[in-house]
Amino acid sequence: MPLLKTLLACLLPAGLLLACADPSPPGDTLKQSEALHAEETGAADRPAVKLERDDVAPSAEVQTIDWAEAASYRQIERSRLSEEQLAAVDDAPVPVMLPDADPYLAAAIIMAGPHWFAASIALEHHGVSINGTRMAFVVPGVSGARKEPLPLANDHVLTRVSGIVSLSFQAFGAAYLIDVECASPFQDKRCTEDAYVLGLAESLSVVLGGER
């Protein structure tokens, strides 16, 4: 079965913006700061500028996870993880995917939130992070939005920003992101070439335990 993707926030094809962090409104402190700034600059006495754009803010949606599909995918035995790691896996609201190799599993620090999980893996001269989220921000007016999982080979996004390699894809109704950061990002082939991050993606397997 082929492998089915923020920065804790990542823009996927077809208008889906997915993020690991939960959306939250601005706090009172920010509002007070803005009001104080308006008084100091006299902006409070000037009429507000009316925007001519008809844009509608993206709407946040919690995606439905296909746990049955995740259970049918390649598995990592729970006995290969520590109790602390398994506790985070069990709290995760999306299928936890990790590279199926002992050095990666042993080094993985796993965390989970209401809509996401994150795994941080520190290795020699480089680090790997893997994030998954079920939150989607649907951009109004963008046609062709896809929510179903698609094969990695045909629907992944690979980017490089400041030497960090990022690969994102969708699977089981969730969005996943792999980041690779090297100590020497412009010399280390794990960051200058695609083979390493693509190999990590192909090695990802599911650790069951967080089914809802």
PDB file of C-alpha atoms in Angstrom:
ATOM      1  CA  MET A   1       0.000   0.000   0.000  1.00  0.00           C
ATOM      2  CA  PRO A   2       1.562   3.336  -1.061  1.00  0.00           C
ATOM      3  CA  LEU A   3       2.218   6.011   1.518  1.00  0.00           C
ATOM      4  CA  LEU A   4      -0.504   8.380   1.623  1.00  0.00           C
ATOM      5  CA  LYS A   5       0.893  16.515   5.057  1.00  0.00           C
ATOM      6  CA  THR A   6       3.299  22.797   9.757  1.00  0.00           C
ATOM      7  CA  LEU A   7       6.296  24.364  10.643  1.00  0.00           C
ATOM      8  CA  LEU A   8       3.650  23.848  12.595  1.00  0.00           C
ATOM      9  CA  ALA A   9       1.800  25.485   9.792  1.00  0.00           C
ATOM     10  CA  CYS A  10       1.968  24.384   6.168  1.00  0.00           C
ATOM     11  CA  LEU A  11       0.129  25.295   2.980  1.00  0.00           C
ATOM     12  CA  LEU A  12      -0.983  22.216   1.089  1.00  0.00           C
ATOM     13  CA  PRO A  13      -2.108  22.060  -2.526  1.00  0.00           C
ATOM     14  CA  ALA A  14      -5.739  22.816  -3.304  1.00  0.00           C
ATOM     15  CA  GLY A  15      -6.400  25.412  -0.665  1.00  0.00           C
ATOM     16  CA  LEU A  16      -5.916  23.621   2.638  1.00  0.00           C
ATOM     17  CA  LEU A  17      -3.801  25.378   5.234  1.00  0.00           C
ATOM     18  CA  LEU A  18      -3.072  23.024   8.084  1.00  0.00           C
ATOM     19  CA  ALA A  19      -1.412  23.807  11.390  1.00  0.00           C
ATOM     20  CA  CYS A  20      -0.419  21.926  14.514  1.00  0.00           C
ATOM     21  CA  ALA A  21      -1.331  24.759  16.848  1.00  0.00           C
ATOM     22  CA  ASP A  22      -4.931  25.321  17.866  1.00  0.00           C
ATOM     23  CA  PRO A  23      -6.460  28.545  16.484  1.00  0.00           C
ATOM     24  CA  SER A  24      -6.954  31.162  19.187  1.00  0.00           C
ATOM     25  CA  PRO A  25      -8.314  34.744  19.199  1.00  0.00           C
ATOM     26  CA  PRO A  26      -6.104  37.724  20.041  1.00  0.00           C
ATOM     27  CA  GLY A  27      -5.743  38.314  23.775  1.00  0.00           C
ATOM     28  CA  ASP A  28      -6.865  41.302  25.790  1.00  0.00           C
ATOM     29  CA  THR A  29      -3.267  42.488  26.128  1.00  0.00           C
ATOM     30  CA  LEU A  30      -2.980  42.902  22.368  1.00  0.00           C
ATOM     31  CA  LYS A  31      -6.257  44.814  22.226  1.00  0.00           C
ATOM     32  CA  GLN A  32      -5.137  47.138  25.013  1.00  0.00           C
ATOM     33  CA  SER A  33      -1.808  47.728  23.267  1.00  0.00           C
ATOM     34  CA  GLU A  34      -3.560  48.605  20.009  1.00  0.00           C
ATOM     35  CA  ALA A  35      -5.922  50.997  21.785  1.00  0.00           C
ATOM     36  CA  LEU A  36      -3.024  52.717  23.548  1.00  0.00           C
ATOM     37  CA  HIS A  37      -1.150  53.074  20.268  1.00  0.00           C
ATOM     38  CA  ALA A  38      -4.233  54.609  18.642  1.00  0.00           C
ATOM     39  CA  GLU A  39      -4.516  57.197  21.407  1.00  0.00           C
ATOM     40  CA  GLU A  40      -0.824  58.112  21.223  1.00  0.00           C
ATOM     41  CA  THR A  41      -0.817  58.535  17.441  1.00  0.00           C
ATOM     42  CA  GLY A  42      -4.232  60.158  17.167  1.00  0.00           C
ATOM     43  CA  ALA A  43      -5.534  57.270  15.120  1.00  0.00           C
ATOM     44  CA  ALA A  44      -8.512  56.978  17.432  1.00  0.00           C
ATOM     45  CA  ASP A  45      -9.769  60.353  16.143  1.00  0.00           C
ATOM     46  CA  ARG A  46      -9.425  59.455  12.480  1.00  0.00           C
ATOM     47  CA  PRO A  47     -12.057  57.501  10.544  1.00  0.00           C
ATOM     48  CA  ALA A  48     -11.256  53.865  10.003  1.00  0.00           C
ATOM     49  CA  VAL A  49     -10.020  52.850   6.574  1.00  0.00           C
ATOM     50  CA  LYS A  50     -12.570  50.718   4.797  1.00  0.00           C
ATOM     51  CA  LEU A  51     -11.069  47.770   2.994  1.00  0.00           C
ATOM     52  CA  GLU A  52     -12.346  47.263  -0.523  1.00  0.00           C
ATOM     53  CA  ARG A  53     -11.558  43.553  -0.597  1.00  0.00           C
ATOM     54  CA  ASP A  54     -14.344  41.032  -0.181  1.00  0.00           C
ATOM     55  CA  ASP A  55     -12.071  38.343   1.201  1.00  0.00           C
ATOM     56  CA  VAL A  56     -13.525  35.995   3.770  1.00  0.00           C
ATOM     57  CA  ALA A  57     -11.279  34.708   6.531  1.00  0.00           C
ATOM     58  CA  PRO A  58     -10.305  31.027   6.306  1.00  0.00           C
ATOM     59  CA  SER A  59     -12.525  28.748   8.361  1.00  0.00           C
ATOM     60  CA  ALA A  60     -11.038  26.216  10.763  1.00  0.00           C
ATOM     61  CA  GLU A  61     -12.213  22.636  10.454  1.00  0.00           C
ATOM     62  CA  VAL A  62     -11.360  19.493  12.390  1.00  0.00           C
ATOM     63  CA  GLN A  63     -10.806  16.732   9.866  1.00  0.00           C
ATOM     64  CA  THR A  64     -12.169  13.217  10.340  1.00  0.00           C
ATOM     65  CA  ILE A  65      -9.393  10.671  10.809  1.00  0.00           C
ATOM     66  CA  ASP A  66      -9.675   7.303   9.082  1.00  0.00           C
ATOM     67  CA  TRP A  67      -8.334   5.112  11.882  1.00  0.00           C
ATOM     68  CA  ALA A  68      -9.262   1.922  10.019  1.00  0.00           C
ATOM     69  CA  GLU A  69      -7.038   2.931   7.125  1.00  0.00           C
ATOM     70  CA  ALA A  70      -4.230   3.805   9.538  1.00  0.00           C
ATOM     71  CA  ALA A  71      -4.589   0.388  11.182  1.00  0.00           C
ATOM     72  CA  SER A  72      -4.192  -1.320   7.812  1.00  0.00           C
ATOM     73  CA  TYR A  73      -0.938   0.505   7.075  1.00  0.00           C
ATOM     74  CA  ARG A  74       2.558  -0.679   7.982  1.00  0.00           C
ATOM     75  CA  GLN A  75       2.922  -0.836  11.789  1.00  0.00           C
ATOM     76  CA  ILE A  76       5.636  -0.266  14.390  1.00  0.00           C
ATOM     77  CA  GLU A  77       5.340  -2.625  17.351  1.00  0.00           C
ATOM     78  CA  ARG A  78       4.522  -0.724  20.535  1.00  0.00           C
ATOM     79  CA  SER A  79       7.100  -2.783  22.422  1.00  0.00           C
ATOM     80  CA  ARG A  80       9.838  -0.866  20.573  1.00  0.00           C
ATOM     81  CA  LEU A  81       8.851   2.403  22.266  1.00  0.00           C
ATOM     82  CA  SER A  82       9.273   3.552  25.867  1.00  0.00           C
ATOM     83  CA  GLU A  83       6.390   4.069  28.284  1.00  0.00           C
ATOM     84  CA  GLU A  84       6.814   7.839  28.007  1.00  0.00           C
ATOM     85  CA  GLN A  85       6.677   7.690  24.227  1.00  0.00           C
ATOM     86  CA  LEU A  86       3.623   5.430  24.293  1.00  0.00           C
ATOM     87  CA  ALA A  87       1.799   7.793  26.659  1.00  0.00           C
ATOM     88  CA  ALA A  88       2.164  10.573  24.073  1.00  0.00           C
ATOM     89  CA  VAL A  89       1.131   8.218  21.262  1.00  0.00           C
ATOM     90  CA  ASP A  90      -2.016   7.299  23.184  1.00  0.00           C
ATOM     91  CA  ASP A  91      -2.862  10.997  23.637  1.00  0.00           C
ATOM     92  CA  ALA A  92      -2.368  11.841  19.968  1.00  0.00           C
ATOM     93  CA  PRO A  93      -5.590  12.626  18.042  1.00  0.00           C
ATOM     94  CA  VAL A  94      -4.000  11.605  14.723  1.00  0.00           C
ATOM     95  CA  PRO A  95      -2.059   8.472  13.757  1.00  0.00           C
ATOM     96  CA  VAL A  96       1.545   8.842  14.918  1.00  0.00           C
ATOM     97  CA  MET A  97       3.987   8.096  12.113  1.00  0.00           C
ATOM     98  CA  LEU A  98       7.684   7.501  12.799  1.00  0.00           C
ATOM     99  CA  PRO A  99      10.640   6.183  10.784  1.00  0.00           C
ATOM    100  CA  ASP A 100      10.841   2.410  11.203  1.00  0.00           C
ATOM    101  CA  ALA A 101      14.460   2.300  12.394  1.00  0.00           C
ATOM    102  CA  ASP A 102      15.701   1.757  15.946  1.00  0.00           C
ATOM    103  CA  PRO A 103      18.057   4.801  16.138  1.00  0.00           C
ATOM    104  CA  TYR A 104      15.167   7.106  15.218  1.00  0.00           C
ATOM    105  CA  LEU A 105      12.713   5.446  17.592  1.00  0.00           C
ATOM    106  CA  ALA A 106      15.156   5.514  20.493  1.00  0.00           C
ATOM    107  CA  ALA A 107      15.848   9.239  20.046  1.00  0.00           C
ATOM    108  CA  ALA A 108      12.261  10.340  19.402  1.00  0.00           C
ATOM    109  CA  ILE A 109      10.694  12.806  21.851  1.00  0.00           C
ATOM    110  CA  ILE A 110       6.944  12.702  21.218  1.00  0.00           C
ATOM    111  CA  MET A 111       4.365  15.292  22.262  1.00  0.00           C
ATOM    112  CA  ALA A 112       0.634  15.574  21.592  1.00  0.00           C
ATOM    113  CA  GLY A 113      -1.968  18.340  21.691  1.00  0.00           C
ATOM    114  CA  PRO A 114      -5.730  18.542  21.128  1.00  0.00           C
ATOM    115  CA  HIS A 115      -5.342  18.331  17.342  1.00  0.00           C
ATOM    116  CA  TRP A 116      -1.704  17.393  16.683  1.00  0.00           C
ATOM    117  CA  PHE A 117       1.361  15.346  17.517  1.00  0.00           C
ATOM    118  CA  ALA A 118       5.036  16.216  17.123  1.00  0.00           C
ATOM    119  CA  ALA A 119       8.144  14.046  17.250  1.00  0.00           C
ATOM    120  CA  SER A 120      11.618  15.551  17.615  1.00  0.00           C
ATOM    121  CA  ILE A 121      14.593  13.316  16.787  1.00  0.00           C
ATOM    122  CA  ALA A 122      18.143  14.541  17.464  1.00  0.00           C
ATOM    123  CA  LEU A 123      20.763  12.574  15.523  1.00  0.00           C
ATOM    124  CA  GLU A 124      24.452  12.999  14.699  1.00  0.00           C
ATOM    125  CA  HIS A 125      25.022  16.319  12.894  1.00  0.00           C
ATOM    126  CA  HIS A 126      21.324  16.687  12.035  1.00  0.00           C
ATOM    127  CA  GLY A 127      17.826  16.537  13.441  1.00  0.00           C
ATOM    128  CA  VAL A 128      14.458  15.337  12.191  1.00  0.00           C
ATOM    129  CA  SER A 129      11.012  16.502  13.250  1.00  0.00           C
ATOM    130  CA  ILE A 130       7.701  14.938  12.267  1.00  0.00           C
ATOM    131  CA  ASN A 131       4.367  16.663  12.829  1.00  0.00           C
ATOM    132  CA  GLY A 132       0.802  15.599  12.149  1.00  0.00           C
ATOM    133  CA  THR A 133      -2.429  17.568  12.516  1.00  0.00           C
ATOM    134  CA  ARG A 134      -6.144  17.130  11.945  1.00  0.00           C
ATOM    135  CA  MET A 135      -6.852  20.886  11.826  1.00  0.00           C
ATOM    136  CA  ALA A 136      -7.482  22.456   8.428  1.00  0.00           C
ATOM    137  CA  PHE A 137      -8.053  26.074   7.504  1.00  0.00           C
ATOM    138  CA  VAL A 138     -10.159  26.088   4.334  1.00  0.00           C
ATOM    139  CA  VAL A 139      -9.550  29.150   2.175  1.00  0.00           C
ATOM    140  CA  PRO A 140     -12.875  30.375   0.688  1.00  0.00           C
ATOM    141  CA  GLY A 141     -12.992  30.665  -3.071  1.00  0.00           C
ATOM    142  CA  VAL A 142     -10.198  28.189  -3.711  1.00  0.00           C
ATOM    143  CA  SER A 143     -11.596  25.448  -5.889  1.00  0.00           C
ATOM    144  CA  GLY A 144     -10.589  21.823  -6.022  1.00  0.00           C
ATOM    145  CA  ALA A 145      -9.880  21.378  -2.311  1.00  0.00           C
ATOM    146  CA  ARG A 146      -8.950  17.762  -1.604  1.00  0.00           C
ATOM    147  CA  LYS A 147      -9.286  16.201   1.801  1.00  0.00           C
ATOM    148  CA  GLU A 148      -8.814  12.548   0.951  1.00  0.00           C
ATOM    149  CA  PRO A 149      -5.395  10.938   1.334  1.00  0.00           C
ATOM    150  CA  LEU A 150      -3.364  10.764  -1.856  1.00  0.00           C
ATOM    151  CA  PRO A 151      -0.220   8.774  -2.696  1.00  0.00           C
ATOM    152  CA  LEU A 152       2.959  10.471  -1.512  1.00  0.00           C
ATOM    153  CA  ALA A 153       4.593  10.052  -4.907  1.00  0.00           C
ATOM    154  CA  ASN A 154       1.912  12.199  -6.537  1.00  0.00           C
ATOM    155  CA  ASP A 155       0.934  14.647  -3.815  1.00  0.00           C
ATOM    156  CA  HIS A 156       3.839  15.726  -1.653  1.00  0.00           C
ATOM    157  CA  VAL A 157       5.409  19.161  -1.334  1.00  0.00           C
ATOM    158  CA  LEU A 158       9.167  19.465  -0.815  1.00  0.00           C
ATOM    159  CA  THR A 159      10.693  22.846   0.039  1.00  0.00           C
ATOM    160  CA  ARG A 160      13.912  24.338   1.431  1.00  0.00           C
ATOM    161  CA  VAL A 161      13.921  27.445   3.619  1.00  0.00           C
ATOM    162  CA  SER A 162      17.077  28.685   5.373  1.00  0.00           C
ATOM    163  CA  GLY A 163      18.700  25.303   4.828  1.00  0.00           C
ATOM    164  CA  ILE A 164      15.834  23.328   6.410  1.00  0.00           C
ATOM    165  CA  VAL A 165      14.297  20.659   4.175  1.00  0.00           C
ATOM    166  CA  SER A 166      10.527  20.195   4.567  1.00  0.00           C
ATOM    167  CA  LEU A 167       8.326  17.523   3.040  1.00  0.00           C
ATOM    168  CA  SER A 168       4.560  17.608   3.531  1.00  0.00           C
ATOM    169  CA  PHE A 169       1.805  15.195   2.552  1.00  0.00           C
ATOM    170  CA  GLN A 170      -1.681  14.023   3.523  1.00  0.00           C
ATOM    171  CA  ALA A 171      -2.646  10.626   4.926  1.00  0.00           C
ATOM    172  CA  PHE A 172      -5.613   9.124   6.792  1.00  0.00           C
ATOM    173  CA  GLY A 173      -7.384  12.515   6.741  1.00  0.00           C
ATOM    174  CA  ALA A 174      -4.481  14.251   8.511  1.00  0.00           C
ATOM    175  CA  ALA A 175      -1.633  16.443   7.297  1.00  0.00           C
ATOM    176  CA  TYR A 176       1.982  15.510   7.991  1.00  0.00           C
ATOM    177  CA  LEU A 177       5.226  17.458   7.818  1.00  0.00           C
ATOM    178  CA  ILE A 178       8.811  16.169   7.958  1.00  0.00           C
ATOM    179  CA  ASP A 179      11.601  18.684   8.628  1.00  0.00           C
ATOM    180  CA  VAL A 180      15.316  17.899   8.322  1.00  0.00           C
ATOM    181  CA  GLU A 181      17.829  20.378   9.770  1.00  0.00           C
ATOM    182  CA  CYS A 182      21.577  19.827   9.332  1.00  0.00           C
ATOM    183  CA  ALA A 183      24.527  21.284  11.230  1.00  0.00           C
ATOM    184  CA  SER A 184      26.054  22.083   7.823  1.00  0.00           C
ATOM    185  CA  PRO A 185      22.929  22.634   5.717  1.00  0.00           C
ATOM    186  CA  PHE A 186      24.751  23.659   2.546  1.00  0.00           C
ATOM    187  CA  GLN A 187      27.301  20.831   2.630  1.00  0.00           C
ATOM    188  CA  ASP A 188      25.440  17.883   4.179  1.00  0.00           C
ATOM    189  CA  LYS A 189      23.787  15.799   1.451  1.00  0.00           C
ATOM    190  CA  ARG A 190      20.919  15.030   3.816  1.00  0.00           C
ATOM    191  CA  CYS A 191      19.901  18.669   3.365  1.00  0.00           C
ATOM    192  CA  THR A 192      21.245  19.515  -0.090  1.00  0.00           C
ATOM    193  CA  GLU A 193      19.675  16.520  -1.829  1.00  0.00           C
ATOM    194  CA  ASP A 194      16.150  15.067  -1.786  1.00  0.00           C
ATOM    195  CA  ALA A 195      17.008  11.410  -1.253  1.00  0.00           C
ATOM    196  CA  TYR A 196      17.280  11.520   2.551  1.00  0.00           C
ATOM    197  CA  VAL A 197      13.948  13.194   3.313  1.00  0.00           C
ATOM    198  CA  LEU A 198      12.181  11.088   0.671  1.00  0.00           C
ATOM    199  CA  GLY A 199      13.663   7.958   2.236  1.00  0.00           C
ATOM    200  CA  LEU A 200      12.403   9.062   5.649  1.00  0.00           C
ATOM    201  CA  ALA A 201       8.921   9.548   4.242  1.00  0.00           C
ATOM    202  CA  GLU A 202       8.926   6.106   2.666  1.00  0.00           C
ATOM    203  CA  SER A 203      10.075   4.543   5.953  1.00  0.00           C
ATOM    204  CA  LEU A 204       7.291   6.075   8.036  1.00  0.00           C
ATOM    205  CA  SER A 205       5.103   3.552   9.813  1.00  0.00           C
ATOM    206  CA  VAL A 206       2.143   3.917  12.165  1.00  0.00           C
ATOM    207  CA  VAL A 207       2.255   3.432  15.928  1.00  0.00           C
ATOM    208  CA  LEU A 208      -1.283   2.570  16.966  1.00  0.00           C
ATOM    209  CA  GLY A 209      -2.760   3.679  20.259  1.00  0.00           C
ATOM    210  CA  GLY A 210      -4.462   7.044  19.782  1.00  0.00           C
ATOM    211  CA  GLU A 211      -7.617   5.814  18.073  1.00  0.00           C
ATOM    212  CA  ARG A 212     -10.728   7.921  18.706  1.00  0.00           C
TER     213      ARG A 212
END
